[in-house]
Short mmCIF file of C-alpha atoms in Angstrom, two decimals:
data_model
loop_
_atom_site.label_atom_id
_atom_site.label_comp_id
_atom_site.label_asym_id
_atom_site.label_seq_id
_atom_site.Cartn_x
_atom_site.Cartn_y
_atom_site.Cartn_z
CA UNK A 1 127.99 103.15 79.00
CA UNK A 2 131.29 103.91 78.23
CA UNK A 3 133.89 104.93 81.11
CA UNK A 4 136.02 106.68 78.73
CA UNK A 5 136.75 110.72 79.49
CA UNK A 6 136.65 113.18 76.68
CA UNK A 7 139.17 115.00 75.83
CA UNK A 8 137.59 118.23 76.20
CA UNK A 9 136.48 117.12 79.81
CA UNK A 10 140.07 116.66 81.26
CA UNK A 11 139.93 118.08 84.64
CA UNK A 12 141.09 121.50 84.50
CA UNK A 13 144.42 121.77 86.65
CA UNK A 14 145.83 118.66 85.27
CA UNK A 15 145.09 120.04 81.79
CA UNK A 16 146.63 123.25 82.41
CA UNK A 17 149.83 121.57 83.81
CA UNK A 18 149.91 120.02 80.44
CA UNK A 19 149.49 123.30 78.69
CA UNK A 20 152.11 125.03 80.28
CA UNK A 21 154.43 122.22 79.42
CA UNK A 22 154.04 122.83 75.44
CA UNK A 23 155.83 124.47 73.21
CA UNK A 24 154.38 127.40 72.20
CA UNK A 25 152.79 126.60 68.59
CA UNK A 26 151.54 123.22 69.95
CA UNK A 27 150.05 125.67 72.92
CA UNK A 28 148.66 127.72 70.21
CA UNK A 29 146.87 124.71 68.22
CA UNK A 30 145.80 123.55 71.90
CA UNK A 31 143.90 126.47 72.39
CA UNK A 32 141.65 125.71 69.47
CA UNK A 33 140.76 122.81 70.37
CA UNK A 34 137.28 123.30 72.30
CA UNK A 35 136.05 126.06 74.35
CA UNK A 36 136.88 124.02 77.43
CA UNK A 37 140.50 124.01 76.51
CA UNK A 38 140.44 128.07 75.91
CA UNK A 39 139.17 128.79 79.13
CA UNK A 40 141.87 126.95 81.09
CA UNK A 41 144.65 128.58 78.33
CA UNK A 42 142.62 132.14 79.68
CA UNK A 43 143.81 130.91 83.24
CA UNK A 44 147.85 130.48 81.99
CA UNK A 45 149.52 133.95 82.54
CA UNK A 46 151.83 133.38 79.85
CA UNK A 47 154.29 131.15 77.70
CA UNK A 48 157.80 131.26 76.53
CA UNK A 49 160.17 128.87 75.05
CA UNK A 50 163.71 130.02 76.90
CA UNK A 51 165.42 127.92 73.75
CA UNK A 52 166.03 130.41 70.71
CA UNK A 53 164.19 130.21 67.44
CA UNK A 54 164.71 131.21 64.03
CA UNK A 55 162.57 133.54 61.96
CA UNK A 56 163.20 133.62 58.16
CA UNK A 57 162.47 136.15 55.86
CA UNK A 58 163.09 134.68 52.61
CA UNK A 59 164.04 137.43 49.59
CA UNK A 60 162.66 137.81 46.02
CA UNK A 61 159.39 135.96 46.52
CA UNK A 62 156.11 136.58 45.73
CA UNK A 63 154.28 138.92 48.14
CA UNK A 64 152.03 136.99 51.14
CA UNK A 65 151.34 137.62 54.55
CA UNK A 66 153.25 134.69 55.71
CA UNK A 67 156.56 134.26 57.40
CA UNK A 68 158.16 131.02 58.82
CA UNK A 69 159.68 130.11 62.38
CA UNK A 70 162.48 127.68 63.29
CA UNK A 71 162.46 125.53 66.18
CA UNK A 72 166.16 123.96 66.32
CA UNK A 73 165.14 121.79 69.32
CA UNK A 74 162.34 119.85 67.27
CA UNK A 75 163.94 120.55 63.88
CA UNK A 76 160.96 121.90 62.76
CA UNK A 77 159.32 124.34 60.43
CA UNK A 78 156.38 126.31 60.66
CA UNK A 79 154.88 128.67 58.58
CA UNK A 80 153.11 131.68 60.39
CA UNK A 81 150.13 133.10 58.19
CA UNK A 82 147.80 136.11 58.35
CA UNK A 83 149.99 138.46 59.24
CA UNK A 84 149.24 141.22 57.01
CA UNK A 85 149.05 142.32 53.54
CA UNK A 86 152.55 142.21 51.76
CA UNK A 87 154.14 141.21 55.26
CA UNK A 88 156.55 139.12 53.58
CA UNK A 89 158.13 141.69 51.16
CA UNK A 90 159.24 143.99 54.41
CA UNK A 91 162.10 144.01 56.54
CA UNK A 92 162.82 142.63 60.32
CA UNK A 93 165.06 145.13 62.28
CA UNK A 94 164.61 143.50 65.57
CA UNK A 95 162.81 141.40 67.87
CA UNK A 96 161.61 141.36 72.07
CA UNK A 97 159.88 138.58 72.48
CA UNK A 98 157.12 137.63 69.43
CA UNK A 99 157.61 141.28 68.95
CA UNK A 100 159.35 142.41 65.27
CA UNK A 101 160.12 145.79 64.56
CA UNK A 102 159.36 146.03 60.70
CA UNK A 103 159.98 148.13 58.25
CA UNK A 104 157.41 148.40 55.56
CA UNK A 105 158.04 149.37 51.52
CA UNK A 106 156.67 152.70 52.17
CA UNK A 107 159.55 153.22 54.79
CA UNK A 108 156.55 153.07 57.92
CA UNK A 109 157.97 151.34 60.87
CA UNK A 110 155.42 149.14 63.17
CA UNK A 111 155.64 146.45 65.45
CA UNK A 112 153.90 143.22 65.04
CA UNK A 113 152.91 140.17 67.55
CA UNK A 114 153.63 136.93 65.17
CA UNK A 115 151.58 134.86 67.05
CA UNK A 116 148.85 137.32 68.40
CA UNK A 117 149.19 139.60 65.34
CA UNK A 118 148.67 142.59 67.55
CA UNK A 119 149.57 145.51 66.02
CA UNK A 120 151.41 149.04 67.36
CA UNK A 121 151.65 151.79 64.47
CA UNK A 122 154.86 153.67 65.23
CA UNK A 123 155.17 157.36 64.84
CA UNK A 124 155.88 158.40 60.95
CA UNK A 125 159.66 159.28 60.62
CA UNK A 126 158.94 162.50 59.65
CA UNK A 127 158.03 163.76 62.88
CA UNK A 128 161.58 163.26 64.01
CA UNK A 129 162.76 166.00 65.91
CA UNK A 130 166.40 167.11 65.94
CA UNK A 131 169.68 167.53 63.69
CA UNK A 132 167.84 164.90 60.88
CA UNK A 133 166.19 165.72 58.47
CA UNK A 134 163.93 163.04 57.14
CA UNK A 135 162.46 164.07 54.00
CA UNK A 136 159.63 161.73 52.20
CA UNK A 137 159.67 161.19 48.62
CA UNK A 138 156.97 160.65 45.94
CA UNK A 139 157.29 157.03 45.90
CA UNK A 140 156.88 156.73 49.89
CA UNK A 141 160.81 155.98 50.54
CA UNK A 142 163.18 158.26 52.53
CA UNK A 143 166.50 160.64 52.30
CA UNK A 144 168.06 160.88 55.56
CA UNK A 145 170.20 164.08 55.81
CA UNK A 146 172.60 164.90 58.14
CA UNK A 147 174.83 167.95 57.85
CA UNK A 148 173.97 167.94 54.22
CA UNK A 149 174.85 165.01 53.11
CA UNK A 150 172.21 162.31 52.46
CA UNK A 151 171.57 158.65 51.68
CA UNK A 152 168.35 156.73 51.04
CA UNK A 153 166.66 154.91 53.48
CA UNK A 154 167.19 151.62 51.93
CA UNK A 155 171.12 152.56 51.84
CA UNK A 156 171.24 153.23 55.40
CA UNK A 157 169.61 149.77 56.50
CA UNK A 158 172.25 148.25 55.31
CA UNK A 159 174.30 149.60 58.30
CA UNK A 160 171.05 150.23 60.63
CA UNK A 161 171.29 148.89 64.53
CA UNK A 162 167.87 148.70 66.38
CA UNK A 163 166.72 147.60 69.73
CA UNK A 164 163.13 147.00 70.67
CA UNK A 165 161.71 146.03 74.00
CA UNK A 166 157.37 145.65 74.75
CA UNK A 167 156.02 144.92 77.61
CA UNK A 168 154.40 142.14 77.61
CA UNK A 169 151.36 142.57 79.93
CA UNK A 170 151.11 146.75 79.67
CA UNK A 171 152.11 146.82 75.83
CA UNK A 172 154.23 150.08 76.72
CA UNK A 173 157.19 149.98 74.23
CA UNK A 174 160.71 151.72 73.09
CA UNK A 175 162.41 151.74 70.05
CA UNK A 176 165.93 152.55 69.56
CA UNK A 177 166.92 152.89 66.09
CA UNK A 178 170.37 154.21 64.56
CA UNK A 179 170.85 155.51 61.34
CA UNK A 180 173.76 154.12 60.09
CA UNK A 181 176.49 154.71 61.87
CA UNK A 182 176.60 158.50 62.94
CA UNK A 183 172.58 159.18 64.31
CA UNK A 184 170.41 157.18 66.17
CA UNK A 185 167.22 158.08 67.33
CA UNK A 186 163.95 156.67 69.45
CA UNK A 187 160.69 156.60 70.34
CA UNK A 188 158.67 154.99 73.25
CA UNK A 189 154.46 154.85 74.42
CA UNK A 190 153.14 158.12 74.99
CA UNK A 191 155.45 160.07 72.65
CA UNK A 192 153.86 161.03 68.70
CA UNK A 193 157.32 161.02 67.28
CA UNK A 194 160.90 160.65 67.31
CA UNK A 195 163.49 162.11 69.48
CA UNK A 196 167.14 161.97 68.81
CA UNK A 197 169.71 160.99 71.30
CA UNK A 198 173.08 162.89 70.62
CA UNK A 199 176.31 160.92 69.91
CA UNK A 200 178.74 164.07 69.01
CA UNK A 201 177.47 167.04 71.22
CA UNK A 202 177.71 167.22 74.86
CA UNK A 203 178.87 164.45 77.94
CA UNK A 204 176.59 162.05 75.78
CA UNK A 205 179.60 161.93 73.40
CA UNK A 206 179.20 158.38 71.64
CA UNK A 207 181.58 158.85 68.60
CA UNK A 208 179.06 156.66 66.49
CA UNK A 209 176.89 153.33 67.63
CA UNK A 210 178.13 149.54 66.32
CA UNK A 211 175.99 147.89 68.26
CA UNK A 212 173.00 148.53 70.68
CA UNK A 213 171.57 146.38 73.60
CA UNK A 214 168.53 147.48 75.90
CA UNK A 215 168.18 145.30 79.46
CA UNK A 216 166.70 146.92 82.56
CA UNK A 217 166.10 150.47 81.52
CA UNK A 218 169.65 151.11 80.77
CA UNK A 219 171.15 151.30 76.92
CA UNK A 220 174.01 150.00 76.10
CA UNK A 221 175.86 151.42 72.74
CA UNK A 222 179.08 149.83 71.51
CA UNK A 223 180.83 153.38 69.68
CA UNK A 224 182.76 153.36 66.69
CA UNK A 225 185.83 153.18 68.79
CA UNK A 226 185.05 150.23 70.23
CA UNK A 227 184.09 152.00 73.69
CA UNK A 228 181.36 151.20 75.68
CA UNK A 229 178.45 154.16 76.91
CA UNK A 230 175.68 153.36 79.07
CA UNK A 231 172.54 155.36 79.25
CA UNK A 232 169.74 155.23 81.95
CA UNK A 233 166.31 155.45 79.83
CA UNK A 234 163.91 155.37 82.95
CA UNK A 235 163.27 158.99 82.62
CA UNK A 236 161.82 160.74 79.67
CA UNK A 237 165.29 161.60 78.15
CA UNK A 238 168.06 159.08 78.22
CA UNK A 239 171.04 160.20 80.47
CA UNK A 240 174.37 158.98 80.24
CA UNK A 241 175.57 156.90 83.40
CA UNK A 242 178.78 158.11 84.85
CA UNK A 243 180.57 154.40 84.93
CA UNK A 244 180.80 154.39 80.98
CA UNK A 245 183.60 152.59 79.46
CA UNK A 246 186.29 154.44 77.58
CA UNK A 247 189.11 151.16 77.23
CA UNK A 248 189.30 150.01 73.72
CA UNK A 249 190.45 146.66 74.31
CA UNK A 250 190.30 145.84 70.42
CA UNK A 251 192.75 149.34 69.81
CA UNK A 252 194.74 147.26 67.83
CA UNK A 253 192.55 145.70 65.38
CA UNK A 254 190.61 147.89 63.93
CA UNK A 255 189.69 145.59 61.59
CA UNK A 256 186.78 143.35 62.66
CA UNK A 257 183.51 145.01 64.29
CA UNK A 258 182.53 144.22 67.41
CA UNK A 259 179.28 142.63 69.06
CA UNK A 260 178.28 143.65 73.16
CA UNK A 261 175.97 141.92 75.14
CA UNK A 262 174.34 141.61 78.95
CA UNK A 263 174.53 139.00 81.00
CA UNK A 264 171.56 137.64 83.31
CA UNK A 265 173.38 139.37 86.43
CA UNK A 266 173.94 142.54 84.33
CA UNK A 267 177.42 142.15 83.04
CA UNK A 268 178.73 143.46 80.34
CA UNK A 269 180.33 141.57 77.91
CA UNK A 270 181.90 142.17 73.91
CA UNK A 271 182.82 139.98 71.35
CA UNK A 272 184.95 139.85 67.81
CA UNK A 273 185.38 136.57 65.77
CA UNK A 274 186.22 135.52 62.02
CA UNK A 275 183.70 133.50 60.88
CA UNK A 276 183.88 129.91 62.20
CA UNK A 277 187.17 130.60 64.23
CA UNK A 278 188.06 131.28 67.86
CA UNK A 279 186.00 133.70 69.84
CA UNK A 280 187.13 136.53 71.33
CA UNK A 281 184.92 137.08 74.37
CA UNK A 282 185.26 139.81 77.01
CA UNK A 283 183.69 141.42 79.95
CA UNK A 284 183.60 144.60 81.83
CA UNK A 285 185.38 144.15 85.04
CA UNK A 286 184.09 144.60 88.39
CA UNK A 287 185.68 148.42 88.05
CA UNK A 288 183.92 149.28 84.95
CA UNK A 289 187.06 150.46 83.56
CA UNK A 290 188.66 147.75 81.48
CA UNK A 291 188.04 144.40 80.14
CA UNK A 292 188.77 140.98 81.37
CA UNK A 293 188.92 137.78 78.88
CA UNK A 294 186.43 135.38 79.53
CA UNK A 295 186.62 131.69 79.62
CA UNK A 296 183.16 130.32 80.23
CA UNK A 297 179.67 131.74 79.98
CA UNK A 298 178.94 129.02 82.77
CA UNK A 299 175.43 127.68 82.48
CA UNK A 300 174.16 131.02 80.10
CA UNK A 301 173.89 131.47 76.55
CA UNK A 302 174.41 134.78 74.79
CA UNK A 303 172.25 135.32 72.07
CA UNK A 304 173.91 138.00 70.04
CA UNK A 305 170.73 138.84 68.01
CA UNK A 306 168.90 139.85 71.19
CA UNK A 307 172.22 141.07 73.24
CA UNK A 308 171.61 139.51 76.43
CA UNK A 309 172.37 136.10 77.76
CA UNK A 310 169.76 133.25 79.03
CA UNK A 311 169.61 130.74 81.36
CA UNK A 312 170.64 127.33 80.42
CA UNK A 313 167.53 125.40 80.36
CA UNK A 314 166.58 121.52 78.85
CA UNK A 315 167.69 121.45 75.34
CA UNK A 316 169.54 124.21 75.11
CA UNK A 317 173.17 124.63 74.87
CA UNK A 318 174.54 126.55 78.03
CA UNK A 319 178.10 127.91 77.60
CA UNK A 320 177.27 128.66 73.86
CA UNK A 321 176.95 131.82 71.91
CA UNK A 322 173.95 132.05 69.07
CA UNK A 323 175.24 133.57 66.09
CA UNK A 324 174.23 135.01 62.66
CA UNK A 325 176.03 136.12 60.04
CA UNK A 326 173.83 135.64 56.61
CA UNK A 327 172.90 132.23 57.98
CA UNK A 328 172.36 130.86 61.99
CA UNK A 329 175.28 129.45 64.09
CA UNK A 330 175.53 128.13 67.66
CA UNK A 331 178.67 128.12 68.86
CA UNK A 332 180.28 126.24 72.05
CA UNK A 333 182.56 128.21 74.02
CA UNK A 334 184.44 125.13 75.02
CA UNK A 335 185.61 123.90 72.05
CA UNK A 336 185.04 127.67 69.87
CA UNK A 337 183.63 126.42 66.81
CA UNK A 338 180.40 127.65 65.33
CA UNK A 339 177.76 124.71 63.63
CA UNK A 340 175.53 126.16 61.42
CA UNK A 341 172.00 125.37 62.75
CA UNK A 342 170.34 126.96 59.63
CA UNK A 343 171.67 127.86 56.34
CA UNK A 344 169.43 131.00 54.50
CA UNK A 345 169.13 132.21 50.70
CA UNK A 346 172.08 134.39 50.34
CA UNK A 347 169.06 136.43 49.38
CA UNK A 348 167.28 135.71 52.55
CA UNK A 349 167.27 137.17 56.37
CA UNK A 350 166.74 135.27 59.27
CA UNK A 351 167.29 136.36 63.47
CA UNK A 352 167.45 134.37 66.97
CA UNK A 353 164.62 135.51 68.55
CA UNK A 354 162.79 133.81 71.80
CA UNK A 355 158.70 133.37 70.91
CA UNK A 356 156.51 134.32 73.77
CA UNK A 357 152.93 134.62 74.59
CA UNK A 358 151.12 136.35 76.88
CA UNK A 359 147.48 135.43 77.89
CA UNK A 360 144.93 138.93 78.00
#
């Protein structure tokens, strides 16, 4: 008789201290394996690479319900399949986890699981309720009007922020979308439509959104003057936080746009760079009234795509900033020179994103 031990009869805690040790596509083909093999993966609470991947969105191909993921640390490639019909003709706006925010060819927003391909319908966009009027057309697309002057829908991606944020083990959810650079507007669990958040009326006064970040309940928006407002979204309607920014610390160049993030210990920081040249990093001081230059990100990362920072973990680069501007950079702070980790189809899209999994 053989003293050899199956595979599928590995005792359970020492297998499940080699599941939790995968990464998470290996964890996923692990999972398959037997029915043993599921039932300890059942006991795992969840997974999560900390290193950033890359998910690509490759333009003018033929429609499939496939998209591919990244993995810089291995150097790898995977292709992601099943994931609905015509998946790969529409358009990622933003990502929380294995969460996208798409947008469909009929103008539909949803949000998607890549790995679990869970799926959250999001309210249509003509239930907004406000100062926008969204107005469908025959052929399922979108004119957004404001003060009576509109633009297709397709017209105003092309200067669209969004920020999306699930829950991993409740599924609750909000999405913060603006529309272009003058409207933005959201929607959360529990509410049928959209609700608009005002940028020109009232103490909310954001003089347009750049850029958007969402950690800990509170908003961040980066206005069109390069100011910084901060609302508190715990509530049912956001509220604007009384230690809101109002130095411009780029009031003299006007010229290049402007990135903010958060920090892991809730800082906030801004950047502006020309491509593959010296960064420009700043961050909130203590006072919340001005801006301080900043040397290091010590042992955090700041993935721009997501707006917050990281923890330096094996593999990863701490001090570094991920990147993306048509194709994927990391750059190191130290030495301020982006290296393209991925070059994309000038007709392609691609975002940092962290995969995650969650065990039901």
């Amino acid at each position: 008789m053989s003293n050899m031990v199956k595979w599928s009869e590995l005792n359970a805690d020492v297998l499940q201290s080699i599941l939790e040790r995968l990464s998470i596509i290996n964890y996923l083909k692990a999972r398959s394996v037997c029915k043993n093999w599921h039932v300890v993966c059942k006991q795992i609470s969840s997974i999560q690479d900390k290193f950033p991947w890359i998910i690509i969105f490759p333009r003018r191909r033929p429609k499939s319900s496939t998209c591919q993921v990244f993995n810089p640390q291995e150097g790898k490639l995977y292709t992601l399949r099943n994931l609905g019909n015509d998946f790969s003709t529409h358009q990622c706006i933003a990502t929380s986890g294995s969460w996208l925010l798409m947008l469909d060819l009929r103008s539909n927003l949803y949000v998607l699981n890549v790995f679990t391909r869970e799926r959250i319908d999001l309210p249509p966009l003509e239930s907004h309720q406000g100062r926008l009027q969204v107005n469908r057309l025959q052929n399922n697309t979108f004119t957004f009007m404001i003060n009576q002057s509109s633009a297709p829908a397709r017209n105003v991606l092309n200067r669209t922020k969004a920020v999306l944020w699930v829950d991993e083990k409740t599924k609750g959810y909000l999405v913060v979308w603006s529309i272009g650079l003058s409207y933005i507007m959201y929607t959360k669990n529990g509410i049928d439509f959209w609700r608009e958040i005002p940028i020109k009326e009232g103490p909310e006064n954001l003089h347009g959104c750049q850029d958007i970040v969402y950690k800990d309940n509170n908003l961040y928006i980066l206005t069109g003057l390069n100011r910084i407002r901060i609302l508190d979204c715990s509530q049912e309607l956001p509220r604007a936080l009384l230690d809101n920014v109002d130095d411009d610390p780029f009031r003299d160049d006007q010229r290049r746009r402007g990135k903010i993030g958060v920090t892991v210990s809730g800082e906030v920081l801004m950047v502006k760079n020309r491509l593959k040249q010296v960064f420009n990093i700043l961050k909130m001081n203590s006072d919340g009234t001005s801006w301080d230059e900043v040397e290091s990100l010590g042992e955090e990362s700041w993935i721009t795509d997501l707006g917050v920072t990281v923890p330096g973990v094996d593999g990863s680069r701490p001090n570094s900033i991920y990147y993306r501007d048509r194709s994927l950079y990391c750059g190191d702070l130290s030495v301020q020179v982006l290296e393209m980790i991925l070059e994309v189809d000038k007709n392609g899209h691609a975002r940092w994103f962290i995969p995650s999994l969650r065990e039901l």
